[in-house]
PDB file of C-alpha atoms in Angstrom:
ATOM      1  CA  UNK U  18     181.237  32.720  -2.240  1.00 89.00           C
ATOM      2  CA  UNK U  19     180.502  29.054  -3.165  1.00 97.00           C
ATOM      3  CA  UNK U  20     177.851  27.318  -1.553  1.00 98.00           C
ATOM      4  CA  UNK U  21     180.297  25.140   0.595  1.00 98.00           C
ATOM      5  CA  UNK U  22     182.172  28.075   2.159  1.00 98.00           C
ATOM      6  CA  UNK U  23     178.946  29.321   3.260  1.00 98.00           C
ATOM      7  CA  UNK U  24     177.764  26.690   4.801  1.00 98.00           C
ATOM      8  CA  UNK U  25     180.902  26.169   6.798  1.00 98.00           C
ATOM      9  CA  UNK U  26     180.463  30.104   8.218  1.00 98.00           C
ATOM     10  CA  UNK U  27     176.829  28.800   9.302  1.00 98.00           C
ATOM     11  CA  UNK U  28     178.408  25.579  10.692  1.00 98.00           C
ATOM     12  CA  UNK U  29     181.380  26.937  12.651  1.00 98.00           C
ATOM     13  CA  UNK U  30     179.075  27.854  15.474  1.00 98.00           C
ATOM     14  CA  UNK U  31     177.467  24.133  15.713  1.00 98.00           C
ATOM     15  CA  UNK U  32     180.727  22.817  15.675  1.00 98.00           C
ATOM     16  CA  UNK U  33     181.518  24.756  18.771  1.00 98.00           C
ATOM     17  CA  UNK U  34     178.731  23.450  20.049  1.00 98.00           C
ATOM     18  CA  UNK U  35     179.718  19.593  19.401  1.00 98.00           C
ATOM     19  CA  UNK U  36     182.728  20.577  20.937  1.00 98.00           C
ATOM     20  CA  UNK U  37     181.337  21.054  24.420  1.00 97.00           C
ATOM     21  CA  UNK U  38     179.045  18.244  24.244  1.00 98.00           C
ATOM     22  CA  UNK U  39     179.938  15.924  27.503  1.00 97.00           C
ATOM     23  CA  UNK U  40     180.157  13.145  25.051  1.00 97.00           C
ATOM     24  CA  UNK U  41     183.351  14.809  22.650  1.00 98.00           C
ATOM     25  CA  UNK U  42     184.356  16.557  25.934  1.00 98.00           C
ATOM     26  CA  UNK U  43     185.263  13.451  27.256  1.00 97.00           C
ATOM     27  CA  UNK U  44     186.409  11.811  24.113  1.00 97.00           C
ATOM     28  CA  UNK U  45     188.921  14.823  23.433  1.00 97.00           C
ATOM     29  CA  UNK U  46     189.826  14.367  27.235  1.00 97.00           C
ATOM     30  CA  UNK U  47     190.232  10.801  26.977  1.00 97.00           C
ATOM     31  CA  UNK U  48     187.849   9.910  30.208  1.00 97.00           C
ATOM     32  CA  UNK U  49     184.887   9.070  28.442  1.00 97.00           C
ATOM     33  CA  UNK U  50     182.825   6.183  30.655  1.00 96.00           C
ATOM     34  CA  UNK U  51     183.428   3.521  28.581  1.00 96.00           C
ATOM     35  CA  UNK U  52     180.002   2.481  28.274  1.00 96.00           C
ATOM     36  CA  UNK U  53     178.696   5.818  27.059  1.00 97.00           C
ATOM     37  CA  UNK U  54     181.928   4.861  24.260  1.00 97.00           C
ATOM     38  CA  UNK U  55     180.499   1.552  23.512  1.00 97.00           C
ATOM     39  CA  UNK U  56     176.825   2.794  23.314  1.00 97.00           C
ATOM     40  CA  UNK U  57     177.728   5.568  20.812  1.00 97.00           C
ATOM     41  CA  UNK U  58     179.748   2.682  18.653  1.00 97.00           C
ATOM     42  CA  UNK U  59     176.730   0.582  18.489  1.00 97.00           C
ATOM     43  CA  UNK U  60     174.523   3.602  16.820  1.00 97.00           C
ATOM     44  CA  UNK U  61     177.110   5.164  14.687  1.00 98.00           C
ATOM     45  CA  UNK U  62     177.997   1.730  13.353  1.00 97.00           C
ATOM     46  CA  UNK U  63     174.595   1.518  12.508  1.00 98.00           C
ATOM     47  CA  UNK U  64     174.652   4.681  11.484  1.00 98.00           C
ATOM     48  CA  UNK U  65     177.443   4.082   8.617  1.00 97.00           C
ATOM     49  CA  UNK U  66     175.914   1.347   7.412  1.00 97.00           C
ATOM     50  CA  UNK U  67     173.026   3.588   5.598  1.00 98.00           C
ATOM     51  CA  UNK U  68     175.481   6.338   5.459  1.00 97.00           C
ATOM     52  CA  UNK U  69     176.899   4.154   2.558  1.00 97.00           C
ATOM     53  CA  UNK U  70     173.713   3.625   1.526  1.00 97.00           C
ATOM     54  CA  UNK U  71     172.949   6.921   0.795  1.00 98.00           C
ATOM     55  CA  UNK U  72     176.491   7.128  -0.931  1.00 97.00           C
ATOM     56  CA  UNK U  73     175.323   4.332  -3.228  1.00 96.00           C
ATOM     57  CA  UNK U  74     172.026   5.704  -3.945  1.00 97.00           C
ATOM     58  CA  UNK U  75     173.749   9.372  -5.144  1.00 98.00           C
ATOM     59  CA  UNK U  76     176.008   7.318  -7.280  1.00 97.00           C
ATOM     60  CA  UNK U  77     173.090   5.855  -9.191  1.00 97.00           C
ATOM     61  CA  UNK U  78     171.672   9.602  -9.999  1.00 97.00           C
ATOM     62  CA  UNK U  79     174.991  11.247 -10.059  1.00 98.00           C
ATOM     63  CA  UNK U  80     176.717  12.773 -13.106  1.00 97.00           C
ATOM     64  CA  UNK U  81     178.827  10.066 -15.267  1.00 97.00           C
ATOM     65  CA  UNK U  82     182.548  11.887 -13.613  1.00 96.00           C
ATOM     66  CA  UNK U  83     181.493  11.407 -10.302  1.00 97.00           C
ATOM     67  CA  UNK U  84     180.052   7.503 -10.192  1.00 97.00           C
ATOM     68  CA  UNK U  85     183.684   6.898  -9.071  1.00 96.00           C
ATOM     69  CA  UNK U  86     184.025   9.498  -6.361  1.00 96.00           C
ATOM     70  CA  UNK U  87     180.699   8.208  -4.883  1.00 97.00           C
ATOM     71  CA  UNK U  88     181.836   4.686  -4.685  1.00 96.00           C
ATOM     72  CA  UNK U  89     184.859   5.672  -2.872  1.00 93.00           C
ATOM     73  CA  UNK U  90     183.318   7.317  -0.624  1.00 95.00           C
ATOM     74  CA  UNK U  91     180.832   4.397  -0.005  1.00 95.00           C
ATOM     75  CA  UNK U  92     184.086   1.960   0.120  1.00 93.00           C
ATOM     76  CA  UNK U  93     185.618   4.510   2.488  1.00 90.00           C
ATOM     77  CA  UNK U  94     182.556   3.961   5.335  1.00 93.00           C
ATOM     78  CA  UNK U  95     182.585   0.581   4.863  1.00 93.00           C
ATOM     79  CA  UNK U  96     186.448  -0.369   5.038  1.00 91.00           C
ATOM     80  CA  UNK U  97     187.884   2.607   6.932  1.00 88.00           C
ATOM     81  CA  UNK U  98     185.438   4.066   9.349  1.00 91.00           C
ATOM     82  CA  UNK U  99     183.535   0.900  10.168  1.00 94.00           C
ATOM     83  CA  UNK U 100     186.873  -0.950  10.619  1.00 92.00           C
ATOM     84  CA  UNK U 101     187.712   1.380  13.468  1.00 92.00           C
ATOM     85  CA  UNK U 102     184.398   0.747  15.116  1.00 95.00           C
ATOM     86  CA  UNK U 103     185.434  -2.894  14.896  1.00 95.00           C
ATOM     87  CA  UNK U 104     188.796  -2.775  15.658  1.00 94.00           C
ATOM     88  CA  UNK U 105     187.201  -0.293  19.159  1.00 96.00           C
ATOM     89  CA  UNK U 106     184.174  -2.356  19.399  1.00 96.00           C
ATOM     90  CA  UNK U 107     186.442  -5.204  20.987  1.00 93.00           C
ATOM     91  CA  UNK U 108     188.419  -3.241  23.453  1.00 95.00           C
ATOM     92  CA  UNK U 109     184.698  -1.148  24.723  1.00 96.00           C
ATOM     93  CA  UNK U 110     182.630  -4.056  24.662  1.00 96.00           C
ATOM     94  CA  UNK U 111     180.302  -2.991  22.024  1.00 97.00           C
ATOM     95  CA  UNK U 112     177.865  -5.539  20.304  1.00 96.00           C
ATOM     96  CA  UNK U 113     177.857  -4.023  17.081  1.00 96.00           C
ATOM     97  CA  UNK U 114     175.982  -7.197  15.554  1.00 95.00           C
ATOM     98  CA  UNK U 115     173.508  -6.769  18.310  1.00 96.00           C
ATOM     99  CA  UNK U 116     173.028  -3.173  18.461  1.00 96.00           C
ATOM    100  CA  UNK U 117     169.241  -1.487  17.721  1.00 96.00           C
ATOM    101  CA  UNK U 118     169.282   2.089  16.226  1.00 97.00           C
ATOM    102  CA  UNK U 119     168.301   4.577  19.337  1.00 97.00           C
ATOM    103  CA  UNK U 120     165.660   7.761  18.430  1.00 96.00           C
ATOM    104  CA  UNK U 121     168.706   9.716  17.178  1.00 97.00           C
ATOM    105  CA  UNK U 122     169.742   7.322  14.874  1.00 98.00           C
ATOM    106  CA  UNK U 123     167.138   5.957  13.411  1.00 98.00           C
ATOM    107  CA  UNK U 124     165.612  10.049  12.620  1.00 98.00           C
ATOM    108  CA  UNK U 125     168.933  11.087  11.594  1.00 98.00           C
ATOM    109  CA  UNK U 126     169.404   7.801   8.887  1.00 98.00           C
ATOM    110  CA  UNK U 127     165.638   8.069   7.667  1.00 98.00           C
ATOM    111  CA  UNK U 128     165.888  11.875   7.217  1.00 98.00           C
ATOM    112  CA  UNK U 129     169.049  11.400   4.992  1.00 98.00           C
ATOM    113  CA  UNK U 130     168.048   8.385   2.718  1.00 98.00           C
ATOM    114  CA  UNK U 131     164.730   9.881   1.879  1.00 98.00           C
ATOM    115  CA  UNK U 132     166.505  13.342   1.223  1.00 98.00           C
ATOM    116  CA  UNK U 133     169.277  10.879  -0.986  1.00 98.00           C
ATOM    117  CA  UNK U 134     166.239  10.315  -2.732  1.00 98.00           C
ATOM    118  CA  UNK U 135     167.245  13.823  -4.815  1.00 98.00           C
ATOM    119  CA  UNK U 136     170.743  13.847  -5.532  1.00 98.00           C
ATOM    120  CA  UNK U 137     171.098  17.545  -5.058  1.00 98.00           C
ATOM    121  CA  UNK U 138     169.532  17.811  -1.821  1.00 98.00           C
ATOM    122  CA  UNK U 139     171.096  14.372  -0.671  1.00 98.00           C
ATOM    123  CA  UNK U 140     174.367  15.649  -0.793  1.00 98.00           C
ATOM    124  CA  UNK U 141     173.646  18.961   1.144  1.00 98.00           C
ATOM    125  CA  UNK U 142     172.026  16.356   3.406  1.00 98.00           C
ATOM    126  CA  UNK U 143     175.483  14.422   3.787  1.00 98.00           C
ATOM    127  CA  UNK U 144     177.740  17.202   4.202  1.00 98.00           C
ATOM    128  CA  UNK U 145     177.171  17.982   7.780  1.00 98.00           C
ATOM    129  CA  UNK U 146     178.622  14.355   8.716  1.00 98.00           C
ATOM    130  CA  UNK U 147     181.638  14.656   6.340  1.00 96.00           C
ATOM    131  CA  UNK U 148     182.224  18.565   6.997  1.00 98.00           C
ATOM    132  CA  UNK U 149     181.093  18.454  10.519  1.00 98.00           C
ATOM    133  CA  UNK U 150     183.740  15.103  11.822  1.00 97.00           C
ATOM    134  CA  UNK U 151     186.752  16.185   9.664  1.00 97.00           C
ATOM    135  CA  UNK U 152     186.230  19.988  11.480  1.00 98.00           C
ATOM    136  CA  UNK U 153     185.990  18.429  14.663  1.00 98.00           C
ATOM    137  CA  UNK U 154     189.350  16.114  14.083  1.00 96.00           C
ATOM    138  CA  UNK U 155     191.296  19.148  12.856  1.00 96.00           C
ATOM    139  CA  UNK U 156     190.357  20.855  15.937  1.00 97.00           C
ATOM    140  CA  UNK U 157     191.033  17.944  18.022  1.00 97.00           C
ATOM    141  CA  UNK U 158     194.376  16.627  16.679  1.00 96.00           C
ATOM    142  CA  UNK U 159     196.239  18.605  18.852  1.00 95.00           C
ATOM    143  CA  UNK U 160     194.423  16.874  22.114  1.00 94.00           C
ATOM    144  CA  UNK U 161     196.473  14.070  24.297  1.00 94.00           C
ATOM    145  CA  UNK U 162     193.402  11.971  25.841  1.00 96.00           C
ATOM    146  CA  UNK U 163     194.332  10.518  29.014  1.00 95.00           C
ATOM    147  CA  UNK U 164     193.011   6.907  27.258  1.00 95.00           C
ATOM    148  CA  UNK U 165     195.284   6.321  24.133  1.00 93.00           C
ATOM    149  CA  UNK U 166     192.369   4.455  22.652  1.00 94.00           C
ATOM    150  CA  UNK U 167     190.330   7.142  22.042  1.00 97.00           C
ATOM    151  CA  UNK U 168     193.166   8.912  20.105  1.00 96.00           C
ATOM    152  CA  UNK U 169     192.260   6.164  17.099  1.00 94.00           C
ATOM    153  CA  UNK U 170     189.196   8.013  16.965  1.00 95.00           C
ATOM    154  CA  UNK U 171     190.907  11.683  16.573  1.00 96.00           C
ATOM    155  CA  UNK U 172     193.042  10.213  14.658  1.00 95.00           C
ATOM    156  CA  UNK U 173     190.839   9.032  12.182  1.00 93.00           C
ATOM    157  CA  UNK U 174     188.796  12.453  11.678  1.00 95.00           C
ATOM    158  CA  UNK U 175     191.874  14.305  11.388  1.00 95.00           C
ATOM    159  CA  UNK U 176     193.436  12.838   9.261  1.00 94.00           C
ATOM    160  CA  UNK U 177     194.677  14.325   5.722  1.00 95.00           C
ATOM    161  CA  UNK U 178     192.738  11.473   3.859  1.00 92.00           C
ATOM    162  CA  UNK U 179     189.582  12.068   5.438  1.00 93.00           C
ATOM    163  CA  UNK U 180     189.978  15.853   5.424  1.00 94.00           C
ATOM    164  CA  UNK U 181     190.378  15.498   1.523  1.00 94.00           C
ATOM    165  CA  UNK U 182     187.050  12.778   1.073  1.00 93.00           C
ATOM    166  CA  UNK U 183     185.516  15.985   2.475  1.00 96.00           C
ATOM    167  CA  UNK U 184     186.678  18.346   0.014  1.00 96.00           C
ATOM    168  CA  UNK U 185     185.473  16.123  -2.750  1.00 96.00           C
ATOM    169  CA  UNK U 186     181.983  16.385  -1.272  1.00 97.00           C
ATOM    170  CA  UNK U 187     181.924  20.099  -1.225  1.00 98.00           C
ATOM    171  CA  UNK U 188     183.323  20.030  -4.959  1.00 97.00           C
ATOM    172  CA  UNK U 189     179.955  17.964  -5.733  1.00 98.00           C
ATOM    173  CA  UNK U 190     177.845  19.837  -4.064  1.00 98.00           C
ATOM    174  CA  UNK U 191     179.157  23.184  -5.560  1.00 98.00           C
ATOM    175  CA  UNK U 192     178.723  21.729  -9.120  1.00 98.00           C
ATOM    176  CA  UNK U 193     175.324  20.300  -8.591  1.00 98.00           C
ATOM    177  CA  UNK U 194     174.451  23.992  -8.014  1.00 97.00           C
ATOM    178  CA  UNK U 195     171.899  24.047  -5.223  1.00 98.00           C
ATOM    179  CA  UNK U 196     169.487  26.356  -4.205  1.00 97.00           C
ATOM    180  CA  UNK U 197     171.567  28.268  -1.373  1.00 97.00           C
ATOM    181  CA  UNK U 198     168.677  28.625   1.120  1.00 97.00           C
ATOM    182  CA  UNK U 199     167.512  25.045   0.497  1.00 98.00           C
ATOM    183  CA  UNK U 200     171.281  23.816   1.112  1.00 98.00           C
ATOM    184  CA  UNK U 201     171.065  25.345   4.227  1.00 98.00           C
ATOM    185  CA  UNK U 202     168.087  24.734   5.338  1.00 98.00           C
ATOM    186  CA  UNK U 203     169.331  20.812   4.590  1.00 98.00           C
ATOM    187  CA  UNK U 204     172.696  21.813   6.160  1.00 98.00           C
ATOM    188  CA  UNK U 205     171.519  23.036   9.241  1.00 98.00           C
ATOM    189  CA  UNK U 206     169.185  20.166   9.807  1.00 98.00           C
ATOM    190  CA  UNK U 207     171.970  18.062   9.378  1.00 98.00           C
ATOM    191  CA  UNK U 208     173.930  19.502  12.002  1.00 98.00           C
ATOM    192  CA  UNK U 209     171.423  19.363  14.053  1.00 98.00           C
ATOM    193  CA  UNK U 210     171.078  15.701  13.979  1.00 98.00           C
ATOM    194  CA  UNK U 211     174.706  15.586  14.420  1.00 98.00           C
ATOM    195  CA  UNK U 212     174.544  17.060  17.649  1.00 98.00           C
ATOM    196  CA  UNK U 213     171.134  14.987  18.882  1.00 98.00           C
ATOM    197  CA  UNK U 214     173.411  11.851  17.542  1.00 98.00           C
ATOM    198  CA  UNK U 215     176.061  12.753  20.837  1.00 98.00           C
ATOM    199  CA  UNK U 216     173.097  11.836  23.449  1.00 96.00           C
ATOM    200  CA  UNK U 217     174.007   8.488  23.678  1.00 91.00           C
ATOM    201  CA  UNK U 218     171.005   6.102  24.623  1.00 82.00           C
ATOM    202  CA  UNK U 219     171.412   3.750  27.510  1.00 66.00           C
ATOM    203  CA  UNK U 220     174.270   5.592  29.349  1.00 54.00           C
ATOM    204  CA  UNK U 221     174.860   5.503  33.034  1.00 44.00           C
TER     205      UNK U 221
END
C-alpha cells in the first residue's frame, strides 16, 4: 500500500469528525451565523496566504519535474481559493485586509512552514489540508444548503479540479518516499490542526 492510501485509512475517521463539527454542520446545512462565516474567512484567508508559502518554499527543494507542479499549486491558493474568500468576503462582511491570525491559525501556519523547512516532511505536513477539504467536498456535493452562498464553498472543494491538485500531492509525496510512521505522525498532526482550525475565534 502506498504511503498516501494509508494515510487516507488513518484520516477517514478525522474526516468524520470535521463533518460533525457545528461549524461544517452548518455550512453543509446552509445556516451557518454569518458571523461565525465571516470570522472563519478572515483566518483561512490568512491561512492561504502561507499555505502558498509553504508551496513556494517545497518548490525551491523539490526535484527538477516537480518545480512546475509546486507553482501551480501555489498559483492555485492564490487565484482560485483566495478569490472565493474575496468574492464571499463581500457578501459576509469579512475584513480580510484587517483580519489578525487567531491561536489556531497562527499554530497551524507556524507548524507547517517550519516542517516546509524539509521537503519530505513538508509535504506530509500539507496533505491533510489538500486531502482533508477535497474529502470533505466529495462528501458534501450532494448537500442543498438552505443559503445558496455557501454552496460556492462546496462547490469549490468538490470540484474535479481540486480533487485532481490533490492527487498530484499524494503522487509527490509517494515518490519522495517518506518514512511511513513519520508521515503519519506529520499527517495526523495535520488533521488535527484542521479540526482546531473549525473553532472559529470571536463567534457569538
Amino acid at each position: 500500500m502506498l504511503v498516501s492510501e494509508e494515510l487516507h485509512e488513518i484520516g477517514r475517521p478525522m474526516v468524520a469528525e470535521q463533518l460533525r463539527h457545528p461549524t461544517v454542520a452548518g455550512i453543509a446545512r446552509g445556516d451557518l451565523d454569518e458571523r461565525v462565516f465571516a470570522s472563519w474567512l478572515e483566518q483561512d484567508y490568512l491561512y492561504l496566504l502561507d499555505y502558498a508559502r509553504v508551496f513556494a518554499r517545497l518548490a525551491w527543494q523539490a526535484p527538477a519535474r516537480r518545480v512546475g507542479d509546486l507553482v501551480d499549486l501555489a498559483h492555485s491558493t492564490l487565484h482560485d481559493e483566495l478569490d472565493l474568500h474575496r468574492s464571499l468576503a463581500a457578501e459576509f462582511g469579512a475584513d480580510l485586509e484587517g483580519a489578525v491570525k487567531g491561536p489556531a491559525c497562527a499554530a497551524y501556519t507556524s507548524w507547517l512552514l517550519e516542517a516546509a523547512a524539509d521537503y519530505t516532511d513538508g509535504l506530509a505536513a500539507l496533505y491533510p489540508c489538500m486531502w482533508g477539504y477535497s474529502t470533505l467536498g466529495t462528501l458534501l456535493a450532494d448537500a442543498t444548503p438552505a443559503d445558496a452562498r455557501y454552496r460556492r464553498w462546496i462547490d469549490t472543494y468538490a470540484d474535479p479540479g481540486f480533487v485532481e491538485l490533490t492527487g498530484m500531492c499524494a503522487e509527490m509525496l509517494d515518490e519522495a518516499e517518506p518514512e511511513p510512521r513519520r508521515a503519519q505522525r506529520l499527517f495526523v498532526e495535520g488533521m488535527r490542526h484542521e479540526l482546531a482550525f473549525w473553532d472559529v475565534p470571536d463567534g457569538p
